[in-house]
PDB file of C-alpha atoms in Angstrom:
ATOM      1  CA  MET A   8      39.032  80.832 -41.101  1.00 38.00           C
ATOM      2  CA  THR A   9      39.594  80.931 -44.818  1.00 36.00           C
ATOM      3  CA  ALA A  10      40.734  77.702 -46.275  1.00 34.00           C
ATOM      4  CA  MET A  11      44.473  77.469 -46.915  1.00 32.00           C
ATOM      5  CA  GLY A  12      45.032  76.131 -50.299  1.00 33.00           C
ATOM      6  CA  THR A  13      48.001  78.212 -51.634  1.00 33.00           C
ATOM      7  CA  THR A  14      50.392  80.773 -50.348  1.00 38.00           C
ATOM      8  CA  THR A  15      48.693  83.702 -52.033  1.00 39.00           C
ATOM      9  CA  PRO A  16      47.188  86.392 -49.773  1.00 42.00           C
ATOM     10  CA  SER A  17      43.559  85.586 -50.952  1.00 45.00           C
ATOM     11  CA  HIS A  18      43.896  82.007 -49.842  1.00 62.00           C
ATOM     12  CA  LEU A  19      45.658  82.658 -46.492  1.00 79.00           C
ATOM     13  CA  PRO A  20      43.419  83.011 -43.470  1.00 89.00           C
ATOM     14  CA  VAL A  21      42.782  86.568 -42.526  1.00 92.00           C
ATOM     15  CA  MET A  22      45.775  88.449 -41.067  1.00 95.00           C
ATOM     16  CA  TYR A  23      47.795  85.291 -41.071  1.00 94.00           C
ATOM     17  CA  ALA A  24      51.216  86.707 -40.322  1.00 94.00           C
ATOM     18  CA  GLN A  25      50.054  89.163 -37.866  1.00 96.00           C
ATOM     19  CA  VAL A  26      48.370  86.464 -35.836  1.00 97.00           C
ATOM     20  CA  LEU A  27      51.331  84.079 -35.852  1.00 97.00           C
ATOM     21  CA  ASP A  28      53.517  86.969 -34.732  1.00 97.00           C
ATOM     22  CA  ALA A  29      51.089  88.041 -31.998  1.00 97.00           C
ATOM     23  CA  LEU A  30      51.065  84.608 -30.451  1.00 98.00           C
ATOM     24  CA  CYS A  31      54.713  84.649 -29.860  1.00 97.00           C
ATOM     25  CA  ILE A  32      54.785  80.923 -30.544  1.00 98.00           C
ATOM     26  CA  ARG A  33      57.398  78.919 -28.581  1.00 97.00           C
ATOM     27  CA  PRO A  34      58.400  75.393 -29.864  1.00 98.00           C
ATOM     28  CA  GLU A  35      57.586  73.698 -26.623  1.00 98.00           C
ATOM     29  CA  GLY A  36      54.390  75.720 -25.925  1.00 98.00           C
ATOM     30  CA  ARG A  37      50.585  74.619 -25.811  1.00 98.00           C
ATOM     31  CA  TYR A  38      48.342  76.704 -28.094  1.00 98.00           C
ATOM     32  CA  LEU A  39      44.524  76.617 -28.678  1.00 98.00           C
ATOM     33  CA  ASP A  40      42.811  77.513 -31.805  1.00 98.00           C
ATOM     34  CA  GLY A  41      39.243  77.776 -30.879  1.00 98.00           C
ATOM     35  CA  THR A  42      37.781  78.573 -34.337  1.00 96.00           C
ATOM     36  CA  PHE A  43      39.664  75.866 -36.437  1.00 95.00           C
ATOM     37  CA  GLY A  44      37.635  76.437 -39.657  1.00 92.00           C
ATOM     38  CA  ARG A  45      39.770  75.040 -42.385  1.00 89.00           C
ATOM     39  CA  GLY A  46      42.835  75.154 -40.499  1.00 91.00           C
ATOM     40  CA  GLY A  47      44.884  77.908 -42.078  1.00 93.00           C
ATOM     41  CA  HIS A  48      46.076  79.554 -38.788  1.00 96.00           C
ATOM     42  CA  ALA A  49      46.409  76.131 -37.105  1.00 96.00           C
ATOM     43  CA  ARG A  50      48.805  74.859 -39.693  1.00 96.00           C
ATOM     44  CA  GLY A  51      50.911  78.027 -39.280  1.00 96.00           C
ATOM     45  CA  VAL A  52      50.991  77.416 -35.509  1.00 97.00           C
ATOM     46  CA  LEU A  53      51.925  73.838 -35.923  1.00 97.00           C
ATOM     47  CA  GLU A  54      54.669  74.586 -38.326  1.00 96.00           C
ATOM     48  CA  ARG A  55      56.318  76.544 -35.509  1.00 97.00           C
ATOM     49  CA  LEU A  56      56.044  73.939 -32.848  1.00 98.00           C
ATOM     50  CA  GLY A  57      58.592  71.552 -31.892  1.00 97.00           C
ATOM     51  CA  GLU A  58      58.281  67.826 -30.895  1.00 96.00           C
ATOM     52  CA  GLY A  59      57.286  68.923 -27.380  1.00 97.00           C
ATOM     53  CA  GLY A  60      54.719  71.383 -28.516  1.00 98.00           C
ATOM     54  CA  ARG A  61      50.926  70.908 -28.310  1.00 98.00           C
ATOM     55  CA  LEU A  62      48.075  72.291 -30.379  1.00 98.00           C
ATOM     56  CA  LEU A  63      44.443  72.135 -29.165  1.00 98.00           C
ATOM     57  CA  LEU A  64      41.708  72.483 -31.897  1.00 98.00           C
ATOM     58  CA  MET A  65      38.037  73.363 -31.359  1.00 97.00           C
ATOM     59  CA  ASP A  66      35.214  73.978 -33.659  1.00 96.00           C
ATOM     60  CA  LYS A  67      31.501  73.348 -33.407  1.00 95.00           C
ATOM     61  CA  ASP A  68      31.011  72.863 -37.167  1.00 94.00           C
ATOM     62  CA  PRO A  69      31.171  69.081 -38.166  1.00 94.00           C
ATOM     63  CA  ASP A  70      32.623  69.988 -41.547  1.00 92.00           C
ATOM     64  CA  ALA A  71      35.559  71.690 -39.766  1.00 94.00           C
ATOM     65  CA  ILE A  72      36.056  68.829 -37.502  1.00 95.00           C
ATOM     66  CA  ALA A  73      36.049  66.412 -40.436  1.00 95.00           C
ATOM     67  CA  VAL A  74      38.878  68.506 -42.190  1.00 94.00           C
ATOM     68  CA  ALA A  75      40.729  68.521 -38.777  1.00 95.00           C
ATOM     69  CA  ARG A  76      40.316  64.822 -38.257  1.00 94.00           C
ATOM     70  CA  ASP A  77      41.502  63.913 -41.782  1.00 92.00           C
ATOM     71  CA  GLY A  78      44.548  66.284 -41.671  1.00 89.00           C
ATOM     72  CA  LEU A  79      46.042  67.708 -38.460  1.00 93.00           C
ATOM     73  CA  ALA A  80      44.555  65.358 -35.899  1.00 89.00           C
ATOM     74  CA  ARG A  81      46.885  62.765 -37.200  1.00 90.00           C
ATOM     75  CA  ASP A  82      49.778  64.572 -35.760  1.00 96.00           C
ATOM     76  CA  PRO A  83      50.605  63.187 -32.293  1.00 96.00           C
ATOM     77  CA  ARG A  84      50.934  66.915 -31.018  1.00 97.00           C
ATOM     78  CA  VAL A  85      47.426  67.711 -31.897  1.00 98.00           C
ATOM     79  CA  ALA A  86      44.111  67.185 -29.844  1.00 97.00           C
ATOM     80  CA  LEU A  87      40.535  67.778 -31.327  1.00 97.00           C
ATOM     81  CA  TYR A  88      37.292  68.799 -29.583  1.00 97.00           C
ATOM     82  CA  ARG A  89      33.907  69.386 -31.274  1.00 97.00           C
ATOM     83  CA  GLY A  90      32.211  72.105 -29.446  1.00 96.00           C
ATOM     84  CA  SER A  91      32.234  75.987 -28.823  1.00 96.00           C
ATOM     85  CA  PHE A  92      35.244  77.790 -27.582  1.00 98.00           C
ATOM     86  CA  ALA A  93      32.753  79.039 -24.896  1.00 97.00           C
ATOM     87  CA  ASP A  94      33.443  75.682 -23.167  1.00 97.00           C
ATOM     88  CA  LEU A  95      37.262  75.595 -23.581  1.00 97.00           C
ATOM     89  CA  ALA A  96      37.810  75.744 -19.839  1.00 98.00           C
ATOM     90  CA  ALA A  97      35.836  72.545 -19.421  1.00 97.00           C
ATOM     91  CA  TRP A  98      38.028  70.647 -21.735  1.00 98.00           C
ATOM     92  CA  ASP A  99      40.486  68.498 -19.794  1.00 98.00           C
ATOM     93  CA  ALA A 100      43.265  69.207 -22.354  1.00 98.00           C
ATOM     94  CA  THR A 101      43.438  72.865 -21.300  1.00 98.00           C
ATOM     95  CA  ALA A 102      43.731  72.186 -17.644  1.00 97.00           C
ATOM     96  CA  ASP A 103      47.601  72.256 -17.768  1.00 95.00           C
ATOM     97  CA  GLY A 104      47.477  75.791 -19.064  1.00 98.00           C
ATOM     98  CA  LEU A 105      48.047  77.508 -22.389  1.00 98.00           C
ATOM     99  CA  ASP A 106      50.586  79.739 -23.840  1.00 98.00           C
ATOM    100  CA  GLY A 107      48.263  81.104 -26.560  1.00 98.00           C
ATOM    101  CA  VAL A 108      44.637  81.209 -27.572  1.00 98.00           C
ATOM    102  CA  LEU A 109      43.222  82.360 -30.982  1.00 98.00           C
ATOM    103  CA  PHE A 110      39.699  83.102 -31.723  1.00 98.00           C
ATOM    104  CA  ASP A 111      38.770  83.899 -35.584  1.00 96.00           C
ATOM    105  CA  LEU A 112      35.113  85.101 -35.136  1.00 95.00           C
ATOM    106  CA  GLY A 113      32.215  85.021 -37.384  1.00 86.00           C
ATOM    107  CA  VAL A 114      31.167  82.983 -40.332  1.00 84.00           C
ATOM    108  CA  SER A 115      33.965  81.186 -42.407  1.00 78.00           C
ATOM    109  CA  SER A 116      34.230  81.276 -46.156  1.00 76.00           C
ATOM    110  CA  PRO A 117      33.425  77.559 -46.548  1.00 76.00           C
ATOM    111  CA  GLN A 118      30.284  78.021 -44.523  1.00 81.00           C
ATOM    112  CA  LEU A 119      29.139  80.886 -46.784  1.00 77.00           C
ATOM    113  CA  ASP A 120      30.073  78.914 -49.856  1.00 73.00           C
ATOM    114  CA  GLU A 121      27.861  75.832 -48.837  1.00 81.00           C
ATOM    115  CA  ALA A 122      24.294  76.767 -49.952  1.00 79.00           C
ATOM    116  CA  ARG A 123      23.093  73.783 -47.695  1.00 82.00           C
ATOM    117  CA  ARG A 124      24.262  75.628 -44.625  1.00 87.00           C
ATOM    118  CA  GLY A 125      21.804  78.465 -45.138  1.00 80.00           C
ATOM    119  CA  PHE A 126      24.247  81.389 -44.319  1.00 85.00           C
ATOM    120  CA  SER A 127      24.288  83.067 -47.616  1.00 86.00           C
ATOM    121  CA  PHE A 128      21.575  85.231 -49.135  1.00 84.00           C
ATOM    122  CA  GLY A 129      23.426  84.870 -52.473  1.00 84.00           C
ATOM    123  CA  LYS A 130      22.996  81.188 -52.657  1.00 86.00           C
ATOM    124  CA  ASP A 131      19.518  79.665 -52.093  1.00 92.00           C
ATOM    125  CA  GLY A 132      19.448  76.816 -49.610  1.00 94.00           C
ATOM    126  CA  PRO A 133      17.596  75.653 -46.500  1.00 95.00           C
ATOM    127  CA  LEU A 134      17.223  78.507 -44.002  1.00 96.00           C
ATOM    128  CA  ASP A 135      19.369  76.995 -41.408  1.00 96.00           C
ATOM    129  CA  MET A 136      22.429  79.267 -40.230  1.00 95.00           C
ATOM    130  CA  ARG A 137      23.556  76.970 -37.467  1.00 95.00           C
ATOM    131  CA  MET A 138      27.273  76.588 -37.176  1.00 94.00           C
ATOM    132  CA  ASP A 139      26.433  73.313 -35.450  1.00 95.00           C
ATOM    133  CA  PRO A 140      23.626  71.833 -37.455  1.00 93.00           C
ATOM    134  CA  ASP A 141      23.005  69.066 -34.835  1.00 93.00           C
ATOM    135  CA  SER A 142      22.299  71.476 -31.942  1.00 92.00           C
ATOM    136  CA  GLY A 143      19.884  74.392 -31.359  1.00 93.00           C
ATOM    137  CA  GLU A 144      17.315  75.842 -33.354  1.00 96.00           C
ATOM    138  CA  SER A 145      17.425  76.781 -37.040  1.00 97.00           C
ATOM    139  CA  ALA A 146      16.807  80.186 -38.477  1.00 97.00           C
ATOM    140  CA  ALA A 147      13.580  78.996 -40.114  1.00 97.00           C
ATOM    141  CA  ALA A 148      12.355  77.450 -36.921  1.00 97.00           C
ATOM    142  CA  TRP A 149      13.140  80.571 -34.925  1.00 98.00           C
ATOM    143  CA  LEU A 150      11.418  82.721 -37.541  1.00 98.00           C
ATOM    144  CA  ALA A 151       8.368  80.466 -37.506  1.00 97.00           C
ATOM    145  CA  ARG A 152       7.789  81.069 -33.780  1.00 97.00           C
ATOM    146  CA  ALA A 153       9.310  84.345 -32.697  1.00 98.00           C
ATOM    147  CA  ASP A 154       6.872  87.218 -32.313  1.00 97.00           C
ATOM    148  CA  GLU A 155       7.256  90.452 -34.326  1.00 98.00           C
ATOM    149  CA  ALA A 156       8.772  92.388 -31.442  1.00 98.00           C
ATOM    150  CA  GLU A 157      11.495  89.844 -30.869  1.00 98.00           C
ATOM    151  CA  ILE A 158      12.488  89.577 -34.590  1.00 98.00           C
ATOM    152  CA  ALA A 159      12.618  93.315 -34.911  1.00 98.00           C
ATOM    153  CA  ASP A 160      14.813  93.535 -31.672  1.00 98.00           C
ATOM    154  CA  VAL A 161      17.274  91.024 -33.036  1.00 98.00           C
ATOM    155  CA  LEU A 162      17.418  92.680 -36.438  1.00 98.00           C
ATOM    156  CA  TRP A 163      18.258  96.142 -34.808  1.00 97.00           C
ATOM    157  CA  THR A 164      20.495  94.885 -31.988  1.00 97.00           C
ATOM    158  CA  TYR A 165      22.740  92.536 -33.820  1.00 96.00           C
ATOM    159  CA  GLY A 166      22.384  94.077 -37.389  1.00 95.00           C
ATOM    160  CA  GLU A 167      21.603  97.741 -36.854  1.00 94.00           C
ATOM    161  CA  GLU A 168      19.017  97.394 -39.421  1.00 96.00           C
ATOM    162  CA  ARG A 169      17.012 100.582 -39.628  1.00 95.00           C
ATOM    163  CA  MET A 170      14.133  98.913 -41.110  1.00 97.00           C
ATOM    164  CA  SER A 171      13.946  96.146 -38.586  1.00 98.00           C
ATOM    165  CA  ARG A 172      10.435  96.763 -37.514  1.00 98.00           C
ATOM    166  CA  ARG A 173       9.009  96.759 -41.296  1.00 98.00           C
ATOM    167  CA  ILE A 174      11.040  93.603 -41.932  1.00 98.00           C
ATOM    168  CA  ALA A 175       9.618  91.849 -38.793  1.00 98.00           C
ATOM    169  CA  ARG A 176       6.110  92.690 -39.649  1.00 98.00           C
ATOM    170  CA  ALA A 177       6.707  91.289 -43.234  1.00 98.00           C
ATOM    171  CA  ILE A 178       8.062  88.253 -42.044  1.00 98.00           C
ATOM    172  CA  VAL A 179       4.972  87.665 -39.692  1.00 98.00           C
ATOM    173  CA  ALA A 180       2.637  88.419 -42.430  1.00 97.00           C
ATOM    174  CA  ARG A 181       4.401  86.160 -44.907  1.00 97.00           C
ATOM    175  CA  ARG A 182       4.599  83.019 -42.612  1.00 96.00           C
ATOM    176  CA  ALA A 183       0.805  83.410 -41.979  1.00 96.00           C
ATOM    177  CA  GLU A 184       0.569  82.343 -45.572  1.00 96.00           C
ATOM    178  CA  ALA A 185       3.447  79.827 -45.672  1.00 94.00           C
ATOM    179  CA  PRO A 186       6.426  79.202 -43.562  1.00 93.00           C
ATOM    180  CA  LEU A 187       9.852  80.721 -44.670  1.00 96.00           C
ATOM    181  CA  GLY A 188      12.139  77.751 -45.299  1.00 95.00           C
ATOM    182  CA  ARG A 189      14.634  78.984 -47.824  1.00 96.00           C
ATOM    183  CA  THR A 190      17.383  81.650 -47.851  1.00 95.00           C
ATOM    184  CA  GLY A 191      16.255  82.909 -51.204  1.00 95.00           C
ATOM    185  CA  GLU A 192      12.600  83.541 -50.039  1.00 96.00           C
ATOM    186  CA  LEU A 193      13.890  85.439 -47.044  1.00 97.00           C
ATOM    187  CA  ALA A 194      16.328  87.496 -48.950  1.00 95.00           C
ATOM    188  CA  GLU A 195      13.766  88.405 -51.615  1.00 96.00           C
ATOM    189  CA  LEU A 196      11.272  89.453 -48.934  1.00 97.00           C
ATOM    190  CA  ILE A 197      13.834  91.741 -47.263  1.00 97.00           C
ATOM    191  CA  ALA A 198      14.875  93.218 -50.633  1.00 95.00           C
ATOM    192  CA  ALA A 199      11.547  94.083 -51.449  1.00 96.00           C
ATOM    193  CA  ILE A 200      11.248  96.165 -48.321  1.00 96.00           C
ATOM    194  CA  VAL A 201      14.782  97.620 -48.065  1.00 93.00           C
ATOM    195  CA  GLY A 202      15.454  98.398 -51.649  1.00 89.00           C
ATOM    196  CA  ARG A 203      18.809  99.294 -53.121  1.00 81.00           C
ATOM    197  CA  ARG A 204      21.500 100.590 -50.620  1.00 75.00           C
ATOM    198  CA  ASP A 205      23.900 103.515 -51.352  1.00 70.00           C
ATOM    199  CA  ASN A 206      26.731 101.448 -49.602  1.00 70.00           C
ATOM    200  CA  GLY A 207      26.474  98.677 -52.159  1.00 72.00           C
ATOM    201  CA  LEU A 208      25.548  96.118 -49.648  1.00 83.00           C
ATOM    202  CA  HIS A 209      22.882  93.470 -50.474  1.00 90.00           C
ATOM    203  CA  PRO A 210      19.541  94.631 -48.863  1.00 94.00           C
ATOM    204  CA  ALA A 211      19.490  91.493 -46.630  1.00 94.00           C
ATOM    205  CA  THR A 212      23.182  91.642 -45.447  1.00 93.00           C
ATOM    206  CA  ARG A 213      22.451  93.178 -42.023  1.00 94.00           C
ATOM    207  CA  SER A 214      19.340  91.007 -41.432  1.00 96.00           C
ATOM    208  CA  PHE A 215      21.164  87.651 -42.252  1.00 95.00           C
ATOM    209  CA  GLN A 216      24.060  88.812 -40.001  1.00 95.00           C
ATOM    210  CA  ALA A 217      21.704  89.611 -37.178  1.00 97.00           C
ATOM    211  CA  ILE A 218      19.793  86.409 -37.430  1.00 97.00           C
ATOM    212  CA  ARG A 219      22.969  84.290 -37.582  1.00 96.00           C
ATOM    213  CA  ILE A 220      24.466  86.017 -34.520  1.00 96.00           C
ATOM    214  CA  HIS A 221      21.215  85.332 -32.587  1.00 97.00           C
ATOM    215  CA  ILE A 222      20.855  81.740 -33.695  1.00 97.00           C
ATOM    216  CA  ASN A 223      24.369  80.790 -32.802  1.00 96.00           C
ATOM    217  CA  ARG A 224      24.598  82.816 -29.452  1.00 96.00           C
ATOM    218  CA  GLU A 225      27.825  84.386 -30.789  1.00 97.00           C
ATOM    219  CA  LEU A 226      28.116  87.225 -28.477  1.00 97.00           C
ATOM    220  CA  ALA A 227      27.337  85.301 -25.382  1.00 97.00           C
ATOM    221  CA  ASP A 228      29.715  82.485 -26.612  1.00 97.00           C
ATOM    222  CA  LEU A 229      32.287  85.189 -27.006  1.00 98.00           C
ATOM    223  CA  GLU A 230      32.090  86.515 -23.503  1.00 98.00           C
ATOM    224  CA  ALA A 231      32.273  82.957 -22.099  1.00 98.00           C
ATOM    225  CA  GLY A 232      35.086  82.103 -24.479  1.00 98.00           C
ATOM    226  CA  LEU A 233      37.242  85.134 -23.335  1.00 98.00           C
ATOM    227  CA  ALA A 234      36.755  84.454 -19.675  1.00 98.00           C
ATOM    228  CA  GLY A 235      37.747  80.827 -20.281  1.00 98.00           C
ATOM    229  CA  ALA A 236      40.678  81.629 -22.212  1.00 98.00           C
ATOM    230  CA  VAL A 237      42.167  83.983 -19.550  1.00 97.00           C
ATOM    231  CA  SER A 238      41.470  81.464 -16.854  1.00 97.00           C
ATOM    232  CA  ARG A 239      43.652  78.915 -18.724  1.00 98.00           C
ATOM    233  CA  LEU A 240      46.438  81.148 -20.053  1.00 98.00           C
ATOM    234  CA  ARG A 241      49.769  80.965 -18.274  1.00 98.00           C
ATOM    235  CA  VAL A 242      51.576  83.921 -17.323  1.00 97.00           C
ATOM    236  CA  GLY A 243      53.096  85.476 -20.661  1.00 98.00           C
ATOM    237  CA  GLY A 244      50.512  83.685 -22.630  1.00 98.00           C
ATOM    238  CA  ARG A 245      48.731  85.449 -25.310  1.00 98.00           C
ATOM    239  CA  LEU A 246      45.190  86.032 -26.369  1.00 98.00           C
ATOM    240  CA  ALA A 247      44.530  86.846 -30.068  1.00 98.00           C
ATOM    241  CA  VAL A 248      41.018  87.766 -31.349  1.00 98.00           C
ATOM    242  CA  ILE A 249      39.984  88.648 -34.933  1.00 97.00           C
ATOM    243  CA  SER A 250      36.573  90.058 -35.148  1.00 96.00           C
ATOM    244  CA  PHE A 251      34.506  91.286 -38.167  1.00 93.00           C
ATOM    245  CA  HIS A 252      31.801  93.074 -36.524  1.00 92.00           C
ATOM    246  CA  SER A 253      31.624  96.133 -34.273  1.00 93.00           C
ATOM    247  CA  LEU A 254      29.645  94.253 -31.609  1.00 95.00           C
ATOM    248  CA  GLU A 255      32.322  91.618 -31.311  1.00 96.00           C
ATOM    249  CA  ASP A 256      35.174  93.974 -31.379  1.00 97.00           C
ATOM    250  CA  ARG A 257      33.579  96.167 -28.546  1.00 97.00           C
ATOM    251  CA  ILE A 258      33.197  93.126 -26.349  1.00 98.00           C
ATOM    252  CA  VAL A 259      36.753  92.030 -26.894  1.00 98.00           C
ATOM    253  CA  LYS A 260      38.112  95.630 -26.392  1.00 98.00           C
ATOM    254  CA  GLN A 261      36.150  96.273 -23.227  1.00 98.00           C
ATOM    255  CA  PHE A 262      37.035  92.731 -21.816  1.00 98.00           C
ATOM    256  CA  ILE A 263      40.793  93.418 -22.297  1.00 98.00           C
ATOM    257  CA  ASN A 264      40.478  96.999 -20.993  1.00 97.00           C
ATOM    258  CA  ALA A 265      38.725  95.761 -18.003  1.00 96.00           C
ATOM    259  CA  ARG A 266      41.506  93.639 -17.000  1.00 96.00           C
ATOM    260  CA  ALA A 267      44.434  95.952 -18.042  1.00 96.00           C
ATOM    261  CA  LYS A 268      43.292  99.283 -16.764  1.00 92.00           C
ATOM    262  CA  ALA A 269      42.257 100.395 -13.456  1.00 88.00           C
ATOM    263  CA  PRO A 270      38.763 101.756 -13.323  1.00 83.00           C
ATOM    264  CA  PRO A 271      38.550 105.609 -12.858  1.00 80.00           C
ATOM    265  CA  ALA A 272      38.681 106.753  -9.324  1.00 71.00           C
ATOM    266  CA  ASN A 273      35.456 108.071  -7.668  1.00 67.00           C
ATOM    267  CA  ARG A 274      36.169 110.362  -4.617  1.00 63.00           C
ATOM    268  CA  ARG A 275      32.611 110.084  -3.425  1.00 68.00           C
ATOM    269  CA  MET A 276      32.740 106.241  -3.157  1.00 64.00           C
ATOM    270  CA  PRO A 277      34.487 104.219  -0.508  1.00 68.00           C
ATOM    271  CA  ALA A 278      38.042 103.110  -1.128  1.00 63.00           C
ATOM    272  CA  VAL A 279      38.248  99.767  -2.733  1.00 66.00           C
ATOM    273  CA  GLU A 280      40.926  97.154  -3.114  1.00 75.00           C
ATOM    274  CA  THR A 281      44.053  98.084  -5.079  1.00 85.00           C
ATOM    275  CA  PHE A 282      43.529  97.168  -8.780  1.00 86.00           C
ATOM    276  CA  VAL A 283      45.757  94.401 -10.095  1.00 91.00           C
ATOM    277  CA  PRO A 284      45.750  93.853 -13.843  1.00 94.00           C
ATOM    278  CA  SER A 285      45.494  90.396 -15.180  1.00 95.00           C
ATOM    279  CA  LEU A 286      46.198  91.380 -18.816  1.00 97.00           C
ATOM    280  CA  ARG A 287      48.238  93.677 -20.706  1.00 97.00           C
ATOM    281  CA  ALA A 288      47.030  95.024 -24.092  1.00 97.00           C
ATOM    282  CA  ILE A 289      49.589  94.505 -26.872  1.00 97.00           C
ATOM    283  CA  GLY A 290      49.040  97.611 -28.947  1.00 95.00           C
ATOM    284  CA  GLY A 291      45.618  98.681 -29.989  1.00 95.00           C
ATOM    285  CA  ALA A 292      43.388  97.550 -32.900  1.00 96.00           C
ATOM    286  CA  GLN A 293      45.269  96.048 -35.831  1.00 97.00           C
ATOM    287  CA  ARG A 294      44.014  95.883 -39.335  1.00 96.00           C
ATOM    288  CA  ALA A 295      45.010  94.030 -42.537  1.00 94.00           C
ATOM    289  CA  ASP A 296      47.474  95.917 -44.801  1.00 93.00           C
ATOM    290  CA  ALA A 297      46.410  97.290 -48.084  1.00 92.00           C
ATOM    291  CA  ALA A 298      47.916  94.219 -50.034  1.00 92.00           C
ATOM    292  CA  GLU A 299      45.740  91.736 -48.092  1.00 92.00           C
ATOM    293  CA  THR A 300      42.457  93.846 -48.272  1.00 90.00           C
ATOM    294  CA  ARG A 301      43.000  94.159 -52.187  1.00 90.00           C
ATOM    295  CA  ALA A 302      43.446  90.480 -52.385  1.00 89.00           C
ATOM    296  CA  ASN A 303      40.795  89.363 -49.737  1.00 86.00           C
ATOM    297  CA  PRO A 304      37.758  91.591 -49.427  1.00 84.00           C
ATOM    298  CA  ARG A 305      36.752  89.821 -46.208  1.00 83.00           C
ATOM    299  CA  ALA A 306      39.785  91.252 -44.573  1.00 90.00           C
ATOM    300  CA  ARG A 307      38.656  94.711 -44.952  1.00 90.00           C
ATOM    301  CA  SER A 308      36.440  94.549 -41.845  1.00 91.00           C
ATOM    302  CA  ALA A 309      38.913  92.359 -39.685  1.00 95.00           C
ATOM    303  CA  VAL A 310      40.176  93.718 -36.521  1.00 97.00           C
ATOM    304  CA  LEU A 311      42.843  91.988 -34.330  1.00 98.00           C
ATOM    305  CA  ARG A 312      43.227  92.673 -30.662  1.00 98.00           C
ATOM    306  CA  VAL A 313      46.069  90.943 -28.639  1.00 98.00           C
ATOM    307  CA  ALA A 314      46.573  90.801 -24.981  1.00 98.00           C
ATOM    308  CA  GLU A 315      49.266  89.106 -22.605  1.00 98.00           C
ATOM    309  CA  ARG A 316      48.356  87.326 -19.387  1.00 98.00           C
ATOM    310  CA  LEU A 317      50.126  88.839 -16.414  1.00 97.00           C
ATOM    311  CA  GLU A 318      51.085  87.485 -13.026  1.00 86.00           C
ATOM    312  CA  ALA A 319      47.944  86.707 -10.964  1.00 68.00           C
ATOM    313  CA  ALA A 320      47.424  88.669  -7.782  1.00 51.00           C
ATOM    314  CA  ALA A 321      48.604  86.897  -4.705  1.00 45.00           C
TER     315      ALA A 321
END
C-alpha cells in the first residue's frame, strides 16, 4: 500500500511485480483491489487491462478514497467503494464474478506518516488509530473504558507483548489521573515499563500494533474478506494476499489449506462426504527479494500467499 511515486523499489508497493504476476491479469478480466491505499498495485493492474477490463477498488480510509477519486476513478473501467473488504460480497459490482482479488494487509505508509491519524508512536498526534476515522471507537476511547484484563489480553493476543499485564496496569493507573489522548503519551508510558529491547524495536511497537488490530477488527475483517473473495471468484480466478504479521499470515494459510487439502482421515469417525477442493494453493509463502528488502524495510516482513479458484462441486 505504499505510495507509487517513482519506479524505484523503495517507492513501489510491496512485492509489486510478484503480485501482478500472481494475479495472472487478463485484458478483459475483472479484478478487485480491496486495500487501495495510494494505488500502487491498482495502477499496475489497470495498465494490464484492455478496454473491456474492469477494476474494482475498495478502502475504508477516506484519504485513500480521495486519492482514488481524483485519479483512477476517472477511468471508465474503474468502480470505487468506500468500506472494508469484509463487505466485498455485498457490493453489487462484484456480483458478476471476479478474476482476481488482492488484499495488502495492515497499516499503510501514508497512514503511519500522518501524525493526525494516530498510528505512529514516533509522531505525536491524537490517539486515534482508526483506518476509518468516521466509524467505530478510537484507541483513546477504548483505553479510557476497557478494564485492565481486557487491555492486557489485547496486548498479548495481537502483539505478543510479554509485559502486557504491567502495561495494562500502568494504563489504568495513568487514566485515573488524566485520560490518555496522545500517541506520545502512550508511547512514553510503555517505554518506561518495557525499556530498551535487544531486537532494536521501539518498546511500544508491539502494543501499538495490538491496539490497532483490535480497534480496526482487522483479523475478523480478514476472515470475512477471504470468504467473500472466494464466493465471488470465478473458476481460475486468483486470490493474492500480502500479510505483515504472523497472525494474519496464519489465518490466510489456514483458510487456503482448509479449501485446498482434504482433512486427515480418522478411522474412528463415521465416513463423511468426499472432500472437493475449492482452491488450489499456488506455491507456498513468497517473500520479497534481497534488492527490495534493502530498498524498502517494510518488505522484510511481507508474506504473499496465492490461491486459484477451482470448479465448484456439483
